[in-house]
XYZ file of C-alpha atoms in Angstrom:
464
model
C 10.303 -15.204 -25.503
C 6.886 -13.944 -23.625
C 5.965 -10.330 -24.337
C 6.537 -9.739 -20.735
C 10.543 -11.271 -21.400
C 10.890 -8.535 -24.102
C 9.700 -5.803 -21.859
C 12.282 -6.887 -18.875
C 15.147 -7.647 -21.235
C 14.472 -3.951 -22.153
C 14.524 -2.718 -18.925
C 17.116 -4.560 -17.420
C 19.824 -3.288 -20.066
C 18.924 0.069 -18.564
C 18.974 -0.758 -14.773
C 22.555 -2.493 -15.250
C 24.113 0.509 -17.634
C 22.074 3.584 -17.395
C 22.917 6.508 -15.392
C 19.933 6.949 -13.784
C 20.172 10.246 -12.412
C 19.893 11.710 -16.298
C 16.189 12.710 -17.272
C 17.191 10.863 -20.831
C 17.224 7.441 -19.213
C 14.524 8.011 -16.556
C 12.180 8.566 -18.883
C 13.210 5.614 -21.316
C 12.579 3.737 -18.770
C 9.304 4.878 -17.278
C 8.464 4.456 -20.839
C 9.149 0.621 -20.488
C 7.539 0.327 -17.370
C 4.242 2.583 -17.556
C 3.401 0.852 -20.992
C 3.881 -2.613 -19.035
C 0.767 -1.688 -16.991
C -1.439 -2.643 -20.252
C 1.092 -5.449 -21.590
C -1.210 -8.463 -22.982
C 0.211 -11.446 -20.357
C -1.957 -14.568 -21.669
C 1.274 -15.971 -23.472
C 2.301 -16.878 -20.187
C 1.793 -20.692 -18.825
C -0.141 -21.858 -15.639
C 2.999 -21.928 -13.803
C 4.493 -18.083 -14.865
C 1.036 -16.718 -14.295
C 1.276 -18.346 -10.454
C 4.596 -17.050 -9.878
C 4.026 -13.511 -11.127
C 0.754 -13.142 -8.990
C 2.181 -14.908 -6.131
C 5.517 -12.812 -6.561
C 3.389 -9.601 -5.227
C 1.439 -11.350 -2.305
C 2.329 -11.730 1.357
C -0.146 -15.036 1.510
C -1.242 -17.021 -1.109
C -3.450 -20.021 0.222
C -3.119 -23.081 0.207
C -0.246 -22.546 -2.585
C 1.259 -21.106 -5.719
C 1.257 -24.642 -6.948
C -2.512 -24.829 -6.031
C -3.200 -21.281 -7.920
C -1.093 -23.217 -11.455
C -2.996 -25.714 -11.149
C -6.443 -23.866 -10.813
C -5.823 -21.685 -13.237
C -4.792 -24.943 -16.257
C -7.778 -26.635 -15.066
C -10.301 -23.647 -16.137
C -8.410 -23.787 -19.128
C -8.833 -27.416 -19.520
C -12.330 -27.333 -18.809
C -13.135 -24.696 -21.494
C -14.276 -22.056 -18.576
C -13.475 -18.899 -17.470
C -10.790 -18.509 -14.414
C -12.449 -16.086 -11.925
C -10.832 -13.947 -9.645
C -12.737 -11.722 -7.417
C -12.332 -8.448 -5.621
C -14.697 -7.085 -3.179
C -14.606 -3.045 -2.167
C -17.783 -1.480 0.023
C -17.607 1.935 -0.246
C -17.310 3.546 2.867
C -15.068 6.235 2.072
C -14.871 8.837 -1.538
C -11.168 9.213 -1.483
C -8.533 6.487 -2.800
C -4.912 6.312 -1.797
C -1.785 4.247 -3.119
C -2.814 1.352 -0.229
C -5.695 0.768 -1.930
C -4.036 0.154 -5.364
C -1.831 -2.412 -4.200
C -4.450 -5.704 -4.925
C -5.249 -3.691 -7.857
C -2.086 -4.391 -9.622
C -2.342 -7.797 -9.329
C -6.287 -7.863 -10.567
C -4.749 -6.041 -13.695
C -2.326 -8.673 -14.209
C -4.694 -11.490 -13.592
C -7.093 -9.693 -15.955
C -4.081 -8.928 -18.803
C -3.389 -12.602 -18.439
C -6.989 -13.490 -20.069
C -8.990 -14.401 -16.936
C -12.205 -12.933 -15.774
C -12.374 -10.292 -13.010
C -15.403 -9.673 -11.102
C -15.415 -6.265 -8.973
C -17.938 -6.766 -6.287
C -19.408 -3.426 -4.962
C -20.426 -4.147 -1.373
C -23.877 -1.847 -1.107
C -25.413 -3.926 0.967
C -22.229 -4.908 3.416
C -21.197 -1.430 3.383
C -24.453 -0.456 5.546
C -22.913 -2.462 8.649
C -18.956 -1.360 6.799
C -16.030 -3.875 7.474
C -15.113 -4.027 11.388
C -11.348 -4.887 10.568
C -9.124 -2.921 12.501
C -12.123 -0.928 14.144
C -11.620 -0.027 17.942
C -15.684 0.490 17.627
C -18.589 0.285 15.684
C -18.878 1.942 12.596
C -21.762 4.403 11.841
C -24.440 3.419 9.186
C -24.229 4.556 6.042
C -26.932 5.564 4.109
C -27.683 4.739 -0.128
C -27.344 8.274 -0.476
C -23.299 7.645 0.886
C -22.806 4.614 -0.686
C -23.722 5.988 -4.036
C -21.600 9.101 -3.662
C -18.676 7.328 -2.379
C -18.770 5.102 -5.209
C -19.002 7.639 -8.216
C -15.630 9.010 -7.363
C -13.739 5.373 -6.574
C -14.331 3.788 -10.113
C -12.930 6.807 -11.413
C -10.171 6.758 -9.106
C -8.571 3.612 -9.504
C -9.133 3.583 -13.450
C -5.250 4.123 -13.850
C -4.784 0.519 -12.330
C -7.308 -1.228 -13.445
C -9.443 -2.091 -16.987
C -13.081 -1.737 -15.359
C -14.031 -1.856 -19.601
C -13.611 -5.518 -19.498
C -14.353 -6.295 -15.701
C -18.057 -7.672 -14.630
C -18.971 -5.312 -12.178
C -21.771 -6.416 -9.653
C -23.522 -5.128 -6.237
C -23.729 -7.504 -3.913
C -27.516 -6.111 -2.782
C -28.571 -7.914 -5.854
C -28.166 -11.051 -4.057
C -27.915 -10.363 -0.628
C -31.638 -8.575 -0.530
C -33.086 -12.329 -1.195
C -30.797 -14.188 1.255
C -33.955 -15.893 3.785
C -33.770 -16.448 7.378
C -33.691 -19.910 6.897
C -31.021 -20.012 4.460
C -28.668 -17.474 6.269
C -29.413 -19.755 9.513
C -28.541 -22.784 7.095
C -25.042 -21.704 6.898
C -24.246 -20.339 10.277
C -24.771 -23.087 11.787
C -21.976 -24.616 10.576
C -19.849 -21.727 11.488
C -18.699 -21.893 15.188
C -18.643 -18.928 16.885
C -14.821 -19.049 17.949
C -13.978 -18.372 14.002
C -15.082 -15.193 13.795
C -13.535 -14.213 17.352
C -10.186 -15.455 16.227
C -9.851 -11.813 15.134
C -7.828 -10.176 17.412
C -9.449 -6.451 16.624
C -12.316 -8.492 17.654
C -11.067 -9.980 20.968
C -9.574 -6.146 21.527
C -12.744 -4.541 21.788
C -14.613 -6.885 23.712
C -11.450 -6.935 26.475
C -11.673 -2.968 26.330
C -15.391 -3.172 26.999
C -16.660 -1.561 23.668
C -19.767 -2.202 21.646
C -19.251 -5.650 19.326
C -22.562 -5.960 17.573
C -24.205 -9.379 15.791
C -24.221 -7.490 12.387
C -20.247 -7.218 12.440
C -19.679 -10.939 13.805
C -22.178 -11.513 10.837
C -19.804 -9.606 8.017
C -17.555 -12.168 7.168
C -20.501 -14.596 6.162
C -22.450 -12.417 4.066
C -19.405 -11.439 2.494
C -18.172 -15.328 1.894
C -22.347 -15.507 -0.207
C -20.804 -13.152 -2.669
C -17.784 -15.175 -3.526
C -20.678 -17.994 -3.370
C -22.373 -16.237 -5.911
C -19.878 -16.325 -9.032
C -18.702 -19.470 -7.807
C -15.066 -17.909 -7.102
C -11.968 -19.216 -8.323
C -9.519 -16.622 -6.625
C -10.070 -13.559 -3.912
C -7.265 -10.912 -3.778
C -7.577 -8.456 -1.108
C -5.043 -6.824 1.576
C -3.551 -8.873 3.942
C -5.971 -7.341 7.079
C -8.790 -9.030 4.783
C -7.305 -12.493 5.473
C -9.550 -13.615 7.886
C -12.534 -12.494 5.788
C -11.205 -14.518 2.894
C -10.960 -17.647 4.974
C -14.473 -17.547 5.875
C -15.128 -17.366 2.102
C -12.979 -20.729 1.473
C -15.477 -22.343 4.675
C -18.900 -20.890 3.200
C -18.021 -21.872 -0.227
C -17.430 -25.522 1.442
C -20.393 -25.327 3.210
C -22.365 -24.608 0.292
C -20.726 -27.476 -2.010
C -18.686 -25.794 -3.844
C -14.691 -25.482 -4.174
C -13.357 -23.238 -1.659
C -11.497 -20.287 -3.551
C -7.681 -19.652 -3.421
C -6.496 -16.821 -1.335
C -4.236 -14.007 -2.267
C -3.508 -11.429 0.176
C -1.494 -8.744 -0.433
C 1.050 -6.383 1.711
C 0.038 -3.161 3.128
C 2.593 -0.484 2.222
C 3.588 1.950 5.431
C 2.518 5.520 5.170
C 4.879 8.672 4.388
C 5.472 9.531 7.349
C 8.835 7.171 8.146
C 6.874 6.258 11.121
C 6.477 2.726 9.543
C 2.420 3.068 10.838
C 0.589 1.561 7.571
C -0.673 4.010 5.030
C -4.060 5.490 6.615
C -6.338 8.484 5.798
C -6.973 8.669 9.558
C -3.082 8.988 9.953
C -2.488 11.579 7.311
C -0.075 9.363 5.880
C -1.373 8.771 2.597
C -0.993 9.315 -1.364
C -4.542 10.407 -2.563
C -4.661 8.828 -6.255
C -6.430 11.984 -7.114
C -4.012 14.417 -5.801
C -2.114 16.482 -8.463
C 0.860 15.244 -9.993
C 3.006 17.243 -8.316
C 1.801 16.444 -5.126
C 1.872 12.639 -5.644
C 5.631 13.143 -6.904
C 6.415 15.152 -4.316
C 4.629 12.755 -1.475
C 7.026 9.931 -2.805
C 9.830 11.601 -2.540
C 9.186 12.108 1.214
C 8.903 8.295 2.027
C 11.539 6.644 4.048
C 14.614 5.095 2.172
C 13.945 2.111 3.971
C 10.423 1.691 2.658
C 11.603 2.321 -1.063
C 11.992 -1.246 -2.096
C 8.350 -2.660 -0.277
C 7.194 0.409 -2.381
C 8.829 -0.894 -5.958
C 7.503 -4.272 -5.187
C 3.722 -3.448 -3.743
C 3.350 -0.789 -6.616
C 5.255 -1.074 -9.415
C 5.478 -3.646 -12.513
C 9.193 -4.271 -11.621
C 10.161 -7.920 -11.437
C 12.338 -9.349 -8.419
C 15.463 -9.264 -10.836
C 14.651 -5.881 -11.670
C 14.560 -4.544 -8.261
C 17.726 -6.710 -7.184
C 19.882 -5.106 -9.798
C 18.770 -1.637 -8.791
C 19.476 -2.727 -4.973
C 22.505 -3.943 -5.957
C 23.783 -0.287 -7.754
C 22.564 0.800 -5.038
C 24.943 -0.642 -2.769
C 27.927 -0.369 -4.648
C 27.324 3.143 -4.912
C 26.967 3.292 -8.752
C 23.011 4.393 -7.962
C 22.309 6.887 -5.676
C 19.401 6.035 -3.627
C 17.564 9.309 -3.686
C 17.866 9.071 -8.113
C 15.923 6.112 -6.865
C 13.608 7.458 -5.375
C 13.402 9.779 -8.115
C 12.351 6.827 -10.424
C 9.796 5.386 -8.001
C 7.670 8.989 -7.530
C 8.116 9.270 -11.070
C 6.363 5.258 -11.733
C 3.714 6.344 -9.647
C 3.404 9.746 -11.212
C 3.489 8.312 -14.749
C 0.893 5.528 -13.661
C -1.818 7.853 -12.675
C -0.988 10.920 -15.262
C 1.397 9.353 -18.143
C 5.260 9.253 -18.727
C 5.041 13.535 -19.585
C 3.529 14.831 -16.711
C 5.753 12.886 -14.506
C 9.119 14.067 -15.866
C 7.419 17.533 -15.624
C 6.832 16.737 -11.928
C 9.942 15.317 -11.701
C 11.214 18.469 -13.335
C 9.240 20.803 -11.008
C 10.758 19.387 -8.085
C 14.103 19.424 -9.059
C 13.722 23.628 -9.450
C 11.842 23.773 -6.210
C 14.014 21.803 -3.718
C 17.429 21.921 -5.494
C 17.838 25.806 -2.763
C 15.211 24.178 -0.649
C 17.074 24.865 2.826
C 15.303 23.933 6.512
C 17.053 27.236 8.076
C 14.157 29.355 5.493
C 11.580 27.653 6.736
C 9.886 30.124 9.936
C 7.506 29.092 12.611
C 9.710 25.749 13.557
C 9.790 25.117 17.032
C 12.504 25.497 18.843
C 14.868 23.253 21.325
C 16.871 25.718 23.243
C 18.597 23.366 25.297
C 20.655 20.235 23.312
C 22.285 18.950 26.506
C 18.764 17.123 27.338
C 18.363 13.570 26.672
C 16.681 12.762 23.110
C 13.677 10.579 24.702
C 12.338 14.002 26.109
C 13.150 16.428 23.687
C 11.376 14.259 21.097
C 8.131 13.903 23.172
C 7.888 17.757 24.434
C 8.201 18.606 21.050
C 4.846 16.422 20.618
C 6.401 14.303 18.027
C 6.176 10.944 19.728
C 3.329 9.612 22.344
C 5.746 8.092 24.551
C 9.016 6.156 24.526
C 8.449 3.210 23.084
C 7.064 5.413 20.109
C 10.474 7.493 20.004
C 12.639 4.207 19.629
C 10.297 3.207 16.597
C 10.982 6.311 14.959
C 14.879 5.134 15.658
C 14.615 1.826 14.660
C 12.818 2.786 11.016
C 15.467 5.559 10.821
C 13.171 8.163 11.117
C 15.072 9.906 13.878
C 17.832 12.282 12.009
C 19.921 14.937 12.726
C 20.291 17.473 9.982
C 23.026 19.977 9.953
C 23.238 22.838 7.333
C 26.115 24.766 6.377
C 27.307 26.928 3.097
C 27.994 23.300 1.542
C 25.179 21.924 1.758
C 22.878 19.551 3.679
C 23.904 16.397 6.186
C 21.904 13.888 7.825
C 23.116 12.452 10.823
C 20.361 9.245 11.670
C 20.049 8.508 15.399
C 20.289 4.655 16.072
C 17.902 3.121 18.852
C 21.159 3.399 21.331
C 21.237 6.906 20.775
C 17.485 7.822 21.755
C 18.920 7.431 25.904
C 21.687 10.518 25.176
C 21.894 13.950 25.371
C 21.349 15.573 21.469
C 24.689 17.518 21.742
C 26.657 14.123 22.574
C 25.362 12.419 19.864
C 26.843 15.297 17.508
C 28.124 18.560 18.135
C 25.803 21.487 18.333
C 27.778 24.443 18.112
C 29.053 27.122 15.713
C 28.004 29.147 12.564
C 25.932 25.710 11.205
C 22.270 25.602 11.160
C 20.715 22.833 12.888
C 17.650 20.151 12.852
C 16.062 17.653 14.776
C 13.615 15.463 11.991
C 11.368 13.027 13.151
C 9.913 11.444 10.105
C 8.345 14.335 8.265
C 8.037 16.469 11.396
C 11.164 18.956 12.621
C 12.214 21.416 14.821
C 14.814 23.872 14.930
C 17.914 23.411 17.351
C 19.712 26.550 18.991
C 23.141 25.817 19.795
C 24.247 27.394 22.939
C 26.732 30.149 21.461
C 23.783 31.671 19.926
C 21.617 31.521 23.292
């Protein structure tokens, strides 16, 4: 039995008999789960080392049987495996999205191969153009620098930068010639980089596309040229960068590198928009432990499980038996969502401070009631259709954007009485009635109209 066997045969006994809302078993088992973060993984075979990176990736190119068979061949050959990751450092401030290739580096890196983290100082001057509606200002060494002090530090929780090599890709890139940069492009046709849609966007929307960022993806693809790559993992909106690494590396005579692209989780906000700093939507890694707790426990049940599997060292069989308690109503889903803020917590800060977090919020929203909160706005008139009251109250752009909210159950009615608390979700059907028809406003009750995190106050008409 693998070391990684012992730690899920542990863990499992507690997901299948546990009450899980006590603090007792909660933090047995963040015990379990925080320590596998740094569990030693090169017992595992070729094969088991595929699956459990593969099990965490949304694309893995061309295979998982490809990636077993890469990985016994380094081992064959008496060389190191090498998996690259690339960052340029545009920005100081880390969130939970950015973690999510990090777990799997950490595993590849527990399982005995080498990691190389590639800081992009010289890319990060022109700064990837993926998802970009225009061009990005220059940054300066001076930003680049800065930027970078604070990420290492950041993402230490998730990854062992002790035994990582840890290059700039100036080093290399400063002596790239003419010639030899000409060498390679012109065996790259120009329709490859324009199969990017963000691309083909901005050009059909008449903004700036300059020969720098059609350029990014090949100076990027030197890099994994460089160390001679064996694997990149990156997010899933860094596919089509990776695939110009596999053709470089083929145009330069060596073996392209495998692929492993990895989901982006959705933001807080139940609006299902991926997890952005430009959306507000984020977990800064930095943020207090409280905070980050706190931020979890806000997500949308619906995103709970992508959460467990983009962030967490949980297995598949792990996170089935939890879905399955949850469905049979022997665990509550909000005790698991208790669990995931406090993996995350315990991750970043260790298994105390998160059952003190998880303490804390227990004391602080246990009386939390929406009718204390002041300065809600308010919709005096429930007889209008949801569609408008939804964007007057400025929490949807249009239509379309109010029967997303619906669709990711994001769109709730809350009613509170002496009791308690009730949630009433609006289905997509619902969006095209009046608020009152789809339940009764009326009477003593406090009520709410929540749209993701944002909500207003409802008057019913007695009290007009």
């Amino acid at each position: 039995m693998s070391r990684l066997d012992q730690s899920v045969k542990s863990a499992t006994d507690l997901l299948r008999g546990a009450d899980l809302s006590s603090d007792e078993a909660v933090r047995t088992l963040l015990e379990i789960t925080t320590a596998r973060r740094r569990l030693d993984l090169s017992d595992l075979p070729p094969h088991e080392q595929a699956q459990l990176i593969a099990s965490r990736s949304q694309q893995v190119q061309p295979a998982r049987e490809a990636l077993a068979e890469r990985i016994a061949k380094a081992t064959n050959d008496g060389r190191p495996f090498v998996a690259k990751f690339g960052i340029d450092p545009t920005g100081s401030e880390v969130h939970l999205g950015h973690a999510v290739p990090m777990l799997i580096l950490s595993r590849i890196q527990r399982m005995g191969h080498h990691v190389v983290f590639i800081v992009g100082d010289l890319t990060a001057k022109v700064g990837d153009p993926t998802g970009r509606s225009d061009e990005r200002p220059l940054l300066t060494d001076e930003d680049i620098a800065r930027n970078l002090a604070t990420y290492r530090h950041q993402v230490a929780p998730f990854f062992d930068f002790a035994h990582a090599e840890f290059r700039f890709n100036g080093d290399w890139l400063e002596r790239i010639t003419l010639p030899r940069l000409l060498e390679v492009a012109s065996h790259i046709p120009i329709s490859m980089p324009l199969q990017r849609e963000d691309f083909r966007n901005r050009l059909e929307a008449g903004h700036g596309l300059s020969l720098a960022e059609l350029l990014y993806s090949v100076t990027m693809a030197l890099d994994s040229v460089e160390i001679n790559c064996d694997l990149e993992v990156g997010g899933i909106d860094q596919y089509l960068n990776m695939q110009m690494c596999r053709k470089v590396m083929d145009i330069c005579g060596q073996v392209p590198e495998l692929v492993v692209a990895t989901k982006l989780i959705e933001g807080t906000d139940g609006t299902g928009a991926k997890m952005s700093k430009s959306k507000g939507n984020y977990v800064a890694i930095a943020a207090p432990a409280g905070e980050i707790y706190g931020k979890l426990m806000s997500v949308a049940d619906q995103a709970v499980d992508s959460y467990y599997l983009a962030l967490t060292e949980w297995l598949d069989s792990e996170v089935s038996i939890a879905q399955t308690r949850r469905a049979d109503g022997t665990l509550h889903p909000l005790d698991l969502k208790k669990i995931l803020a406090g993996e995350m917590t315990a991750a970043i800060y260790g298994v105390d401070t998160a059952m003190k977090a998880r303490e804390e919020f227990a004391a602080q929203f246990a009386t939390r009631r929406f009718g204390n909160l002041a300065d809600l706005p308010i919709i005096t008139d429930p007889s209008r259709v949801v569609f408008d009251v939804v964007r007057e109250l400025g929490f949807a752009k249009s239509n379309s954007d109010v029967r997303r909210l619906a669709a990711q159950r994001a769109l709730r009615l809350v009613v509170e009485c002496a009791e308690g608390q009730q949630q009433v979700v609006l289905a997509v059907d619902d969006v095209f009635m009046p608020l009152n028809a789809v339940a009764e406003v009326s009477g003593p009750d406090s009520y709410f109209l929540k749209a993701g995190r944002k909500l207003a106050r409802i008057k019913p008409p007695s009290s007009r």
